[in-house]
Amino acid sequence: MTIELQTAIAESDRISTPLYLNDLSLQQLLAALQAVRDGDFTTRLSWDGELGEIATAFNEMVSVNQTFTHEIEALNQSIVEDGKIPKVSDNSLKGDWIKALSSVGEILNALTTPAIEISRILHAVSKGNLSELFPEQLQGKPV
């Protein structure tokens, strides 16, 4: 921690003395960050006192990652089992997380819509209906 940061913390209204992270806290934080980096979204910190706010913010951030992952898994399951792409259902996601999840849904729609149309036409042809045509546009875009 830099001297400027120690001074700023010491001079703040909330903390009257400099905040020093002990080696154990730094080791725990590093281990938790590495676990999340490696995809373990079950990792949580359980600190009290002055470090409690850091632990809470870390845990909330990891929880959002976990929620995002569950939403992607739900999209996958819905597509595989139902053949449909659902709308984003989790209201706990905010900001760029909801944008990212919506983008994944839009990408999936763009990829699956032509396949669904091809399947529809092949089904009609297999029933002897040769009048079915592939549309020139899907979702307002040329094919």
PDB file of C-alpha atoms in Angstrom:
ATOM      1  CA  MET A   1       0.000   0.000   0.000  1.00  0.00           C
ATOM      2  CA  THR A   2       1.403   3.401  -0.900  1.00  0.00           C
ATOM      3  CA  ILE A   3       2.058   6.139   1.623  1.00  0.00           C
ATOM      4  CA  GLU A   4      -0.501   8.341  -0.164  1.00  0.00           C
ATOM      5  CA  LEU A   5      -3.204   5.700   0.224  1.00  0.00           C
ATOM      6  CA  GLN A   6      -2.346   5.177   3.891  1.00  0.00           C
ATOM      7  CA  THR A   7      -2.518   8.925   4.457  1.00  0.00           C
ATOM      8  CA  ALA A   8      -5.815   9.256   2.593  1.00  0.00           C
ATOM      9  CA  ILE A   9      -7.344   6.453   4.592  1.00  0.00           C
ATOM     10  CA  ALA A  10      -5.989   7.852   7.854  1.00  0.00           C
ATOM     11  CA  GLU A  11      -7.420  11.277   7.088  1.00  0.00           C
ATOM     12  CA  SER A  12     -10.840  10.022   6.060  1.00  0.00           C
ATOM     13  CA  ASP A  13     -13.860  10.501   8.298  1.00  0.00           C
ATOM     14  CA  ARG A  14     -14.588   6.780   8.449  1.00  0.00           C
ATOM     15  CA  ILE A  15     -11.206   5.467   9.558  1.00  0.00           C
ATOM     16  CA  SER A  16      -9.084   7.309  12.070  1.00  0.00           C
ATOM     17  CA  THR A  17      -5.935   5.196  11.649  1.00  0.00           C
ATOM     18  CA  PRO A  18      -4.174   3.782   8.584  1.00  0.00           C
ATOM     19  CA  LEU A  19      -5.562   0.491   7.315  1.00  0.00           C
ATOM     20  CA  TYR A  20      -2.898  -2.209   7.095  1.00  0.00           C
ATOM     21  CA  LEU A  21      -3.688  -5.489   5.438  1.00  0.00           C
ATOM     22  CA  ASN A  22      -1.839  -8.320   7.088  1.00  0.00           C
ATOM     23  CA  ASP A  23      -0.091 -10.935   5.026  1.00  0.00           C
ATOM     24  CA  LEU A  24      -2.837 -13.497   5.720  1.00  0.00           C
ATOM     25  CA  SER A  25      -5.533 -11.146   4.379  1.00  0.00           C
ATOM     26  CA  LEU A  26      -3.536 -10.492   1.229  1.00  0.00           C
ATOM     27  CA  GLN A  27      -2.918 -14.220   0.762  1.00  0.00           C
ATOM     28  CA  GLN A  28      -6.630 -14.955   1.185  1.00  0.00           C
ATOM     29  CA  LEU A  29      -7.577 -12.183  -1.234  1.00  0.00           C
ATOM     30  CA  LEU A  30      -5.048 -13.373  -3.817  1.00  0.00           C
ATOM     31  CA  ALA A  31      -6.235 -16.980  -3.501  1.00  0.00           C
ATOM     32  CA  ALA A  32      -9.873 -15.903  -3.866  1.00  0.00           C
ATOM     33  CA  LEU A  33      -9.116 -13.727  -6.906  1.00  0.00           C
ATOM     34  CA  GLN A  34      -7.184 -16.568  -8.542  1.00  0.00           C
ATOM     35  CA  ALA A  35     -10.025 -19.015  -7.876  1.00  0.00           C
ATOM     36  CA  VAL A  36     -12.546 -16.662  -9.513  1.00  0.00           C
ATOM     37  CA  ARG A  37     -10.152 -16.017 -12.406  1.00  0.00           C
ATOM     38  CA  ASP A  38     -10.039 -19.799 -12.885  1.00  0.00           C
ATOM     39  CA  GLY A  39     -13.845 -20.032 -12.959  1.00  0.00           C
ATOM     40  CA  ASP A  40     -14.718 -20.974  -9.369  1.00  0.00           C
ATOM     41  CA  PHE A  41     -17.708 -18.734  -8.684  1.00  0.00           C
ATOM     42  CA  THR A  42     -18.428 -20.454  -5.362  1.00  0.00           C
ATOM     43  CA  THR A  43     -15.457 -18.666  -3.769  1.00  0.00           C
ATOM     44  CA  ARG A  44     -16.373 -16.247  -1.000  1.00  0.00           C
ATOM     45  CA  LEU A  45     -14.466 -14.158   1.544  1.00  0.00           C
ATOM     46  CA  SER A  46     -15.651 -13.964   5.150  1.00  0.00           C
ATOM     47  CA  TRP A  47     -13.916 -11.025   6.727  1.00  0.00           C
ATOM     48  CA  ASP A  48     -15.256  -8.835   9.483  1.00  0.00           C
ATOM     49  CA  GLY A  49     -14.354  -5.373  10.644  1.00  0.00           C
ATOM     50  CA  GLU A  50     -12.620  -2.962   8.312  1.00  0.00           C
ATOM     51  CA  LEU A  51     -12.158  -5.660   5.675  1.00  0.00           C
ATOM     52  CA  GLY A  52     -15.823  -6.651   5.804  1.00  0.00           C
ATOM     53  CA  GLU A  53     -16.785  -4.113   3.129  1.00  0.00           C
ATOM     54  CA  ILE A  54     -14.123  -5.486   0.783  1.00  0.00           C
ATOM     55  CA  ALA A  55     -15.368  -9.027   1.406  1.00  0.00           C
ATOM     56  CA  THR A  56     -18.981  -7.982   0.800  1.00  0.00           C
ATOM     57  CA  ALA A  57     -18.123  -6.241  -2.480  1.00  0.00           C
ATOM     58  CA  PHE A  58     -16.015  -9.217  -3.607  1.00  0.00           C
ATOM     59  CA  ASN A  59     -18.758 -11.698  -2.707  1.00  0.00           C
ATOM     60  CA  GLU A  60     -21.399  -9.664  -4.533  1.00  0.00           C
ATOM     61  CA  MET A  61     -19.189  -9.456  -7.633  1.00  0.00           C
ATOM     62  CA  VAL A  62     -18.626 -13.218  -7.617  1.00  0.00           C
ATOM     63  CA  SER A  63     -22.354 -13.791  -7.085  1.00  0.00           C
ATOM     64  CA  VAL A  64     -23.132 -11.764 -10.214  1.00  0.00           C
ATOM     65  CA  ASN A  65     -20.649 -13.896 -12.165  1.00  0.00           C
ATOM     66  CA  GLN A  66     -22.367 -17.000 -10.824  1.00  0.00           C
ATOM     67  CA  THR A  67     -25.811 -15.663 -11.785  1.00  0.00           C
ATOM     68  CA  PHE A  68     -24.573 -14.816 -15.289  1.00  0.00           C
ATOM     69  CA  THR A  69     -23.202 -18.348 -15.669  1.00  0.00           C
ATOM     70  CA  HIS A  70     -26.509 -19.860 -14.520  1.00  0.00           C
ATOM     71  CA  GLU A  71     -28.408 -17.727 -17.048  1.00  0.00           C
ATOM     72  CA  ILE A  72     -26.140 -18.948 -19.873  1.00  0.00           C
ATOM     73  CA  GLU A  73     -26.705 -22.538 -18.697  1.00  0.00           C
ATOM     74  CA  ALA A  74     -30.480 -21.920 -18.689  1.00  0.00           C
ATOM     75  CA  LEU A  75     -30.285 -20.575 -22.252  1.00  0.00           C
ATOM     76  CA  ASN A  76     -28.407 -23.688 -23.316  1.00  0.00           C
ATOM     77  CA  GLN A  77     -30.874 -26.017 -21.611  1.00  0.00           C
ATOM     78  CA  SER A  78     -33.860 -24.227 -23.109  1.00  0.00           C
ATOM     79  CA  ILE A  79     -32.419 -24.419 -26.610  1.00  0.00           C
ATOM     80  CA  VAL A  80     -31.426 -28.085 -26.324  1.00  0.00           C
ATOM     81  CA  GLU A  81     -34.640 -29.269 -24.671  1.00  0.00           C
ATOM     82  CA  ASP A  82     -37.281 -26.924 -26.103  1.00  0.00           C
ATOM     83  CA  GLY A  83     -35.685 -25.623 -29.276  1.00  0.00           C
ATOM     84  CA  LYS A  84     -36.524 -22.097 -28.147  1.00  0.00           C
ATOM     85  CA  ILE A  85     -34.485 -19.147 -26.999  1.00  0.00           C
ATOM     86  CA  PRO A  86     -36.020 -17.592 -23.880  1.00  0.00           C
ATOM     87  CA  LYS A  87     -35.816 -13.964 -22.865  1.00  0.00           C
ATOM     88  CA  VAL A  88     -33.448 -12.981 -20.073  1.00  0.00           C
ATOM     89  CA  SER A  89     -35.194 -13.942 -16.852  1.00  0.00           C
ATOM     90  CA  ASP A  90     -32.944 -12.861 -13.989  1.00  0.00           C
ATOM     91  CA  ASN A  91     -33.698  -9.358 -12.751  1.00  0.00           C
ATOM     92  CA  SER A  92     -30.700  -9.319 -10.409  1.00  0.00           C
ATOM     93  CA  LEU A  93     -28.328  -8.669 -13.305  1.00  0.00           C
ATOM     94  CA  LYS A  94     -27.645  -5.022 -14.039  1.00  0.00           C
ATOM     95  CA  GLY A  95     -25.704  -2.800 -16.398  1.00  0.00           C
ATOM     96  CA  ASP A  96     -23.324  -4.472 -18.791  1.00  0.00           C
ATOM     97  CA  TRP A  97     -24.162  -7.930 -17.380  1.00  0.00           C
ATOM     98  CA  ILE A  98     -27.714  -7.689 -18.761  1.00  0.00           C
ATOM     99  CA  LYS A  99     -26.357  -6.278 -22.035  1.00  0.00           C
ATOM    100  CA  ALA A 100     -23.954  -9.210 -22.361  1.00  0.00           C
ATOM    101  CA  LEU A 101     -26.656 -11.778 -21.644  1.00  0.00           C
ATOM    102  CA  SER A 102     -29.053 -10.102 -24.091  1.00  0.00           C
ATOM    103  CA  SER A 103     -26.301 -10.105 -26.715  1.00  0.00           C
ATOM    104  CA  VAL A 104     -25.825 -13.840 -26.252  1.00  0.00           C
ATOM    105  CA  GLY A 105     -29.568 -14.319 -26.815  1.00  0.00           C
ATOM    106  CA  GLU A 106     -29.464 -12.180 -29.953  1.00  0.00           C
ATOM    107  CA  ILE A 107     -26.493 -14.131 -31.310  1.00  0.00           C
ATOM    108  CA  LEU A 108     -28.308 -17.397 -30.660  1.00  0.00           C
ATOM    109  CA  ASN A 109     -31.417 -16.086 -32.413  1.00  0.00           C
ATOM    110  CA  ALA A 110     -29.358 -14.999 -35.414  1.00  0.00           C
ATOM    111  CA  LEU A 111     -27.721 -18.415 -35.622  1.00  0.00           C
ATOM    112  CA  THR A 112     -30.798 -20.563 -35.074  1.00  0.00           C
ATOM    113  CA  THR A 113     -33.431 -18.716 -37.113  1.00  0.00           C
ATOM    114  CA  PRO A 114     -32.007 -19.810 -40.509  1.00  0.00           C
ATOM    115  CA  ALA A 115     -31.696 -23.401 -39.274  1.00  0.00           C
ATOM    116  CA  ILE A 116     -35.325 -23.367 -38.140  1.00  0.00           C
ATOM    117  CA  GLU A 117     -36.416 -22.015 -41.544  1.00  0.00           C
ATOM    118  CA  ILE A 118     -34.393 -24.691 -43.350  1.00  0.00           C
ATOM    119  CA  SER A 119     -35.946 -27.347 -41.135  1.00  0.00           C
ATOM    120  CA  ARG A 120     -39.434 -26.004 -41.910  1.00  0.00           C
ATOM    121  CA  ILE A 121     -38.798 -26.138 -45.661  1.00  0.00           C
ATOM    122  CA  LEU A 122     -37.221 -29.604 -45.532  1.00  0.00           C
ATOM    123  CA  HIS A 123     -40.204 -30.877 -43.573  1.00  0.00           C
ATOM    124  CA  ALA A 124     -42.607 -29.462 -46.196  1.00  0.00           C
ATOM    125  CA  VAL A 125     -40.574 -30.999 -49.034  1.00  0.00           C
ATOM    126  CA  SER A 126     -40.507 -34.368 -47.273  1.00  0.00           C
ATOM    127  CA  LYS A 127     -44.331 -34.219 -47.228  1.00  0.00           C
ATOM    128  CA  GLY A 128     -44.370 -33.549 -50.972  1.00  0.00           C
ATOM    129  CA  ASN A 129     -44.894 -29.788 -50.800  1.00  0.00           C
ATOM    130  CA  LEU A 130     -42.411 -28.381 -53.305  1.00  0.00           C
ATOM    131  CA  SER A 131     -43.918 -24.912 -53.256  1.00  0.00           C
ATOM    132  CA  GLU A 132     -42.204 -23.824 -50.019  1.00  0.00           C
ATOM    133  CA  LEU A 133     -39.536 -21.208 -50.632  1.00  0.00           C
ATOM    134  CA  PHE A 134     -36.712 -20.015 -48.462  1.00  0.00           C
ATOM    135  CA  PRO A 135     -37.389 -16.374 -47.611  1.00  0.00           C
ATOM    136  CA  GLU A 136     -35.110 -13.721 -49.029  1.00  0.00           C
ATOM    137  CA  GLN A 137     -34.967 -12.063 -45.626  1.00  0.00           C
ATOM    138  CA  LEU A 138     -35.010 -13.356 -42.071  1.00  0.00           C
ATOM    139  CA  GLN A 139     -35.537 -10.945 -39.185  1.00  0.00           C
ATOM    140  CA  GLY A 140     -35.355  -8.071 -41.638  1.00  0.00           C
ATOM    141  CA  LYS A 141     -31.946  -9.052 -42.981  1.00  0.00           C
ATOM    142  CA  PRO A 142     -31.023 -10.640 -46.312  1.00  0.00           C
ATOM    143  CA  VAL A 143     -30.162 -14.314 -46.207  1.00  0.00           C
TER     144      VAL A 143
END
